[in-house]
PDB file of C-alpha atoms in Angstrom:
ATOM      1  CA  UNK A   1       0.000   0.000   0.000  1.00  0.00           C
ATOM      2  CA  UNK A   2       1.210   3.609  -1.073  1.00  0.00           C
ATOM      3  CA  UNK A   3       0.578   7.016  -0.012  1.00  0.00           C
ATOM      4  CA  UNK A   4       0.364   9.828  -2.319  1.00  0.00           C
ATOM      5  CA  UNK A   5       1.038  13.709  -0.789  1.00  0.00           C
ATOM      6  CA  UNK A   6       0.212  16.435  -2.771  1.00  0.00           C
ATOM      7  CA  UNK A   7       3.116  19.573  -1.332  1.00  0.00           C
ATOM      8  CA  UNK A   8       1.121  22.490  -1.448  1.00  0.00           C
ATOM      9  CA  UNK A   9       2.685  25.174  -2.764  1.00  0.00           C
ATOM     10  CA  UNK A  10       3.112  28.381  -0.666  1.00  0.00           C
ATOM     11  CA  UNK A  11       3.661  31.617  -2.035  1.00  0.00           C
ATOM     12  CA  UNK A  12       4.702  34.639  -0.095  1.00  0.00           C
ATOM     13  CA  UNK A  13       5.085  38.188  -0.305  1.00  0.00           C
ATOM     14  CA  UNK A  14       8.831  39.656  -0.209  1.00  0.00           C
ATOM     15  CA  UNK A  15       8.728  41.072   3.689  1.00  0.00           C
ATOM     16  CA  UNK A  16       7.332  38.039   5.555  1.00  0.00           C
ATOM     17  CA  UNK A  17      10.927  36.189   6.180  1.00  0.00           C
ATOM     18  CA  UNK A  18      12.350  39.824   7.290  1.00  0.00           C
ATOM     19  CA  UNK A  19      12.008  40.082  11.477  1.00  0.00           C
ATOM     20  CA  UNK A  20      10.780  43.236  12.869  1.00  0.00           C
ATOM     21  CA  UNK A  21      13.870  45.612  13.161  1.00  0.00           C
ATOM     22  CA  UNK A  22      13.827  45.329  16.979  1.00  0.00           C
ATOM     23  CA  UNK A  23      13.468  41.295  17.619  1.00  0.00           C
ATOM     24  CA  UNK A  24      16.482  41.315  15.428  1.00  0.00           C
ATOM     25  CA  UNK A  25      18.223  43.888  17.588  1.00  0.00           C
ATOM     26  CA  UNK A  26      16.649  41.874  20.746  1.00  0.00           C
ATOM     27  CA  UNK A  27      18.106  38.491  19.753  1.00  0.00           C
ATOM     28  CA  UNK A  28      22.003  40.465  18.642  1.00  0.00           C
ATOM     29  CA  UNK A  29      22.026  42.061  22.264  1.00  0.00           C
ATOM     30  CA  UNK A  30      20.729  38.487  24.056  1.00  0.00           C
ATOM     31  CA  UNK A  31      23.388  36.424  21.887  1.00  0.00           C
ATOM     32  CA  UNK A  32      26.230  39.310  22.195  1.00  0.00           C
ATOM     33  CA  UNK A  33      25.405  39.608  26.364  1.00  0.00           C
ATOM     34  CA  UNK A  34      25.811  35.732  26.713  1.00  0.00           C
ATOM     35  CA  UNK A  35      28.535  34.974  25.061  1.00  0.00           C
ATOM     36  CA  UNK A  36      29.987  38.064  26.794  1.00  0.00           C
ATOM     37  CA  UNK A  37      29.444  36.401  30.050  1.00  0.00           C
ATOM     38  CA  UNK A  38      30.908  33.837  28.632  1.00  0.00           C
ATOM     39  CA  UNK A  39      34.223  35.399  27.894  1.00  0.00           C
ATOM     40  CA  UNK A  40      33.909  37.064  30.819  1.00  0.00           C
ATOM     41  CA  UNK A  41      33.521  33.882  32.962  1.00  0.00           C
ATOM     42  CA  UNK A  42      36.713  32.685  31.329  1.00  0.00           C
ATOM     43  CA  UNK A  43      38.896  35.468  32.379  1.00  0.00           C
ATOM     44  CA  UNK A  44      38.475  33.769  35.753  1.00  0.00           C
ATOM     45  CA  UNK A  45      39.899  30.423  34.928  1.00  0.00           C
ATOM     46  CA  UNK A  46      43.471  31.491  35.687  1.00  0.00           C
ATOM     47  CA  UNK A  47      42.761  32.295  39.468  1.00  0.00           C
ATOM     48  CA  UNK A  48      40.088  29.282  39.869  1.00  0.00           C
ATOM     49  CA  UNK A  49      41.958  26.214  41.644  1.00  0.00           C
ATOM     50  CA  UNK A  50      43.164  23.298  39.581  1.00  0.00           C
ATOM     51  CA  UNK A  51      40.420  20.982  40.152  1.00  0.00           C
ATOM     52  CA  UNK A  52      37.691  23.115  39.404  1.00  0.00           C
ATOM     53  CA  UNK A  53      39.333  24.386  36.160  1.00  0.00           C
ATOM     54  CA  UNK A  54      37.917  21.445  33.606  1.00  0.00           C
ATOM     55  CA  UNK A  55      34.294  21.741  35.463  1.00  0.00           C
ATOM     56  CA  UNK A  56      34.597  25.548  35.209  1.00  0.00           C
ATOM     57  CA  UNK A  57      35.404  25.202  31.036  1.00  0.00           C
ATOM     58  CA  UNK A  58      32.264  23.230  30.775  1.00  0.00           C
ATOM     59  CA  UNK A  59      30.074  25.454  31.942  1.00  0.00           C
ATOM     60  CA  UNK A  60      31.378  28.066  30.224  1.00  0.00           C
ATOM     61  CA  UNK A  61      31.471  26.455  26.856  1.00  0.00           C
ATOM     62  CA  UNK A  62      27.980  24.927  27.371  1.00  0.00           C
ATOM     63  CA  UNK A  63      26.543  28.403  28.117  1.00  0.00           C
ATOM     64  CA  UNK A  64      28.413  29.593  24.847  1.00  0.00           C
ATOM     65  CA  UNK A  65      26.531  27.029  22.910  1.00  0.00           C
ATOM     66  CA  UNK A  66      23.247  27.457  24.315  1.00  0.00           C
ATOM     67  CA  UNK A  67      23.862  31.521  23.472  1.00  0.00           C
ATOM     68  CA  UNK A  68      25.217  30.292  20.053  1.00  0.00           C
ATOM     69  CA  UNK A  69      21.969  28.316  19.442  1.00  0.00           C
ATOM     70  CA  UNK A  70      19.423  30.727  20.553  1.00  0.00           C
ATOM     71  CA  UNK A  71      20.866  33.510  18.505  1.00  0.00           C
ATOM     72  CA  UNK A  72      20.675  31.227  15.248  1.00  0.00           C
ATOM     73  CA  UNK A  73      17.822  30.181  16.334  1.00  0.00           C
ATOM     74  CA  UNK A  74      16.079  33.622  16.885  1.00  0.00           C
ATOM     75  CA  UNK A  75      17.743  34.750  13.365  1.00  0.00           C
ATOM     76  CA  UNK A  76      16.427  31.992  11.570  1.00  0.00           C
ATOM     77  CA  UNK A  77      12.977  31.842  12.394  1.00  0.00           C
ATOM     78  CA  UNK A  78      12.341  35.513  13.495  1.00  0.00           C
ATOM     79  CA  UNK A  79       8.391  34.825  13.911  1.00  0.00           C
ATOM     80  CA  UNK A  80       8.733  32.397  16.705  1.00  0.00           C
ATOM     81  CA  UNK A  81       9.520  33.619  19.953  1.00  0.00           C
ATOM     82  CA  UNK A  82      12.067  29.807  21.117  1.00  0.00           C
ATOM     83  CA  UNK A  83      14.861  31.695  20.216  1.00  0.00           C
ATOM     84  CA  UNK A  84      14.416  34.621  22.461  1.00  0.00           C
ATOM     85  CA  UNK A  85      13.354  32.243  24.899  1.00  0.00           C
ATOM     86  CA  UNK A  86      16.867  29.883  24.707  1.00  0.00           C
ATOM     87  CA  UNK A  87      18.664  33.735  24.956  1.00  0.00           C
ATOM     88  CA  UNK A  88      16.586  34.704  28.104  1.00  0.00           C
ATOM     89  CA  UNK A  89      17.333  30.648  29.751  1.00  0.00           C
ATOM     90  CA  UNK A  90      21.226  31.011  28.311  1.00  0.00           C
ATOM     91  CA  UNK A  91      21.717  34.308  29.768  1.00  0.00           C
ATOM     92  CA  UNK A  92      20.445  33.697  33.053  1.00  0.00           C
ATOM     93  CA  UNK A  93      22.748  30.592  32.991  1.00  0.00           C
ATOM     94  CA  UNK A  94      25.584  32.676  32.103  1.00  0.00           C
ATOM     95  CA  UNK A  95      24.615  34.868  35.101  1.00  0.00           C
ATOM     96  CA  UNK A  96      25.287  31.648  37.029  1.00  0.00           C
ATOM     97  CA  UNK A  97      28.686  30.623  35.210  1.00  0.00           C
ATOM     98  CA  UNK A  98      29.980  33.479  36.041  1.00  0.00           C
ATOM     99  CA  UNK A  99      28.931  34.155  40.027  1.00  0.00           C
ATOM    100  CA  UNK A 100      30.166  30.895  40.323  1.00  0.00           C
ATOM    101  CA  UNK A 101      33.587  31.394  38.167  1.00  0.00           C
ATOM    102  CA  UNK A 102      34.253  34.338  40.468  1.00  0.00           C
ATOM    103  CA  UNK A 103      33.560  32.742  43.446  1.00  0.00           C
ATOM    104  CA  UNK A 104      35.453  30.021  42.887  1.00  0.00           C
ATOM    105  CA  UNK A 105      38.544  32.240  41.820  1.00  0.00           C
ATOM    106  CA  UNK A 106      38.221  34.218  45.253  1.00  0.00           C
ATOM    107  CA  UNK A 107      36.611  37.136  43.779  1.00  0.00           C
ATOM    108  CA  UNK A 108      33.017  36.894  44.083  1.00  0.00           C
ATOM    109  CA  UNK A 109      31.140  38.433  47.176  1.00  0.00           C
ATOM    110  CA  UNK A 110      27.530  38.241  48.619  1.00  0.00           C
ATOM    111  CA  UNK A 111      26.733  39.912  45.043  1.00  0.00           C
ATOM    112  CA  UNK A 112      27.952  36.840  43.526  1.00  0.00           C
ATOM    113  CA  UNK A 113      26.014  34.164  45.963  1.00  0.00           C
ATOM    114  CA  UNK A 114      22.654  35.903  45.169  1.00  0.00           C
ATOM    115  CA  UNK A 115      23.053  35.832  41.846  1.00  0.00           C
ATOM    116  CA  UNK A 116      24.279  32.190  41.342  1.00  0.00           C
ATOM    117  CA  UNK A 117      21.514  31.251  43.942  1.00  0.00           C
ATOM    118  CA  UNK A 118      18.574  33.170  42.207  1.00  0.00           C
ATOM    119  CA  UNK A 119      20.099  32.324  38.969  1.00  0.00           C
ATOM    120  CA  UNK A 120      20.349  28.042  39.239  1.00  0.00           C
ATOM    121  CA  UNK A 121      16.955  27.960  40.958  1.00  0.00           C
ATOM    122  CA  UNK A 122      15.163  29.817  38.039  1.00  0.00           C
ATOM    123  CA  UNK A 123      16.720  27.431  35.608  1.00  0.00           C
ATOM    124  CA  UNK A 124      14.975  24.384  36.107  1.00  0.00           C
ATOM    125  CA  UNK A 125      11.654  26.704  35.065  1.00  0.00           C
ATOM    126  CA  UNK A 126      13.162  27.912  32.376  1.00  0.00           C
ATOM    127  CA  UNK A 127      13.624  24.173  31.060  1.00  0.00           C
ATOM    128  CA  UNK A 128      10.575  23.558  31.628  1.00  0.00           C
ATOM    129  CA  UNK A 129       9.131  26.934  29.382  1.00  0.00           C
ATOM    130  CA  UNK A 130      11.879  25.958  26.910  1.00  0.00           C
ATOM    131  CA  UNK A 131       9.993  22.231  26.898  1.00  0.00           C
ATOM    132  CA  UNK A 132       7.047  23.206  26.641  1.00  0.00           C
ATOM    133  CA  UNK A 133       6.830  25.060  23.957  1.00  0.00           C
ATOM    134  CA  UNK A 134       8.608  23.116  21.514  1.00  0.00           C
ATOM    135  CA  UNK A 135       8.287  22.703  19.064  1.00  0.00           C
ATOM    136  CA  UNK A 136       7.721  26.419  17.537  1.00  0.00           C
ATOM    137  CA  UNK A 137       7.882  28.431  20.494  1.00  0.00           C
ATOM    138  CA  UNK A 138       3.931  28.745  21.105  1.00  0.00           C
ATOM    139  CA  UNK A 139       1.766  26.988  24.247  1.00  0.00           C
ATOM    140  CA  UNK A 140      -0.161  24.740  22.607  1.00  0.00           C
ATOM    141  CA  UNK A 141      -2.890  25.180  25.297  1.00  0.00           C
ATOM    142  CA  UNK A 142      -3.755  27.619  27.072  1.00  0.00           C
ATOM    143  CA  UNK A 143      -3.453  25.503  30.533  1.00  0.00           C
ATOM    144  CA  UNK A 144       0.233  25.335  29.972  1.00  0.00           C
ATOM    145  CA  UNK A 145       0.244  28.907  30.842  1.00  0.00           C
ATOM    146  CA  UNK A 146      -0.961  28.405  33.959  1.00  0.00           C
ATOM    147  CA  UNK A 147       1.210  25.154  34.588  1.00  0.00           C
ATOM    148  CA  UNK A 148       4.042  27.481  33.450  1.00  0.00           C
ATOM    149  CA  UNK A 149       3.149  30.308  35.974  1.00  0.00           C
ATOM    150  CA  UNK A 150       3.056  28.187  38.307  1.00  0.00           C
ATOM    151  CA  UNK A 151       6.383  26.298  37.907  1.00  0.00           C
ATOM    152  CA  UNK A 152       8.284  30.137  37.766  1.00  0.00           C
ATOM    153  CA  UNK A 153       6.629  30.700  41.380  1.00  0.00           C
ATOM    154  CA  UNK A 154       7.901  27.964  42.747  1.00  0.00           C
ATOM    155  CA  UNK A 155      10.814  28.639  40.886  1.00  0.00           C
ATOM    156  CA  UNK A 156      11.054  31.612  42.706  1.00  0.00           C
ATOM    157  CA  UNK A 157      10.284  30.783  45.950  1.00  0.00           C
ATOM    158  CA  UNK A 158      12.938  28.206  45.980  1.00  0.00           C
ATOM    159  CA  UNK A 159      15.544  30.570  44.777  1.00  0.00           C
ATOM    160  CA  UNK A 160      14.874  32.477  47.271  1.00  0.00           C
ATOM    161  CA  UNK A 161      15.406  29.953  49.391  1.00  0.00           C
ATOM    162  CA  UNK A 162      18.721  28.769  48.044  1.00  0.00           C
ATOM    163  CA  UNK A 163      19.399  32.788  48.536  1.00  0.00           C
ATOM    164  CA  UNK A 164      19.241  32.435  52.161  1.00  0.00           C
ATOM    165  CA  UNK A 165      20.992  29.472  52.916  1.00  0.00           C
ATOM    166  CA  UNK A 166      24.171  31.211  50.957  1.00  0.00           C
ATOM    167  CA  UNK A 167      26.926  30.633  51.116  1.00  0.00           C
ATOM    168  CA  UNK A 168      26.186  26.572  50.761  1.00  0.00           C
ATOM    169  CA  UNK A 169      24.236  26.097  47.585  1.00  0.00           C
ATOM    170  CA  UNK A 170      22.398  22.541  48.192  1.00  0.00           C
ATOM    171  CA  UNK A 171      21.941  21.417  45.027  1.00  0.00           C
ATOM    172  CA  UNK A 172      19.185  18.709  45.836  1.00  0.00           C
ATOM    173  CA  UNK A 173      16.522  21.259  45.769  1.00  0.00           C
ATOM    174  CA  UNK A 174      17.791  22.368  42.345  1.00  0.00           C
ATOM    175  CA  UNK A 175      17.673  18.866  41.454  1.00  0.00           C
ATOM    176  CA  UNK A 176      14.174  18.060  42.829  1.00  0.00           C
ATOM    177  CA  UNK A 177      13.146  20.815  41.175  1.00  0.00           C
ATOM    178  CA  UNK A 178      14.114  19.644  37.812  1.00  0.00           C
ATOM    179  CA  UNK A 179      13.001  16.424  38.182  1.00  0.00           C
ATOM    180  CA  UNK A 180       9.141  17.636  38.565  1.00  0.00           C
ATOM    181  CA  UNK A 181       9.330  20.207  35.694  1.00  0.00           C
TER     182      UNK A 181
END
């Protein structure tokens, strides 16, 4: 047995694949501020101790990536709104890399802690956004958005929490937390 599809054919008008001037703008800044961090994260690798060096490239690379991806991502397909969302999750990661970069090379302060705090337990809710609106970058329903809300207060709240225990950083909330979104 055989199936036959027709491929409609789709004709557009010359401005549709062009992005509105300032998502364009939006998605240069997001991709240009992460993979500043980035770079900036790395400038700490020299005063970071030995053992935390290799750990320390990861996350730096892997937040370099992510930036790399969202930025193609939100130049390729202007319209949908994943790539801006991969830029806001990859520079709030690269907030992280680089609290913890300078902490870990001796320079980071209680400006550093909140930040790396806040910053690792809004994560996990930003996986879950980033999830759940694959494939395009829309909610497919509109009770995601309240499943979504919902996740980003508790989000929140546990950042907060991870805030006030500084300077430990227990990582099995961050975990639990990742494991139910």
């Amino acid at each position: 047995m055989t199936t036959t599809m027709d491929v409609p054919l789709v004709t557009t008008s010359t401005g549709v694949g062009v992005a509105p001037s300032g998502r364009r703008l939006a998605s240069l800044a997001l991709t240009a501020a992460v993979l500043g961090a980035a770079a900036w994260a790395a400038t700490f690798l020299t005063d970071t101790p030995a053992d935390d060096v290799p750990l320390q490239a990861i996350r730096i690379g892997l937040v370099a990536v992510w930036g790399l991806v969202g930025g193609a991502l939100a130049l390729r397909r202007p319209r949908e709104p994943l790539g801006l969302l991969v830029l806001a999750g990859a520079l709030v990661g690269a907030s992280a890399v680089v609290a913890s970069a300078a902490l870990l090379a001796g320079h980071g302060g209680t400006v550093a802690e909140l930040v790396r705090a806040l910053a690792v337990g809004v994560l996990p809710a930003l996986a879950m956004h980033v999830a759940a609106v694959l494939p395009n970058g829309w909610l497919a329903r509109p009770s995601h958005r309240t499943l979504l809300v919902a996740c980003y207060v508790v989000a929140l709240a546990l950042a907060v929490g991870l805030a006030t225990a500084r300077p430990d950083l227990p990582l099995w909330v961050v975990a639990v937390e990742a494991l139910l979104a």
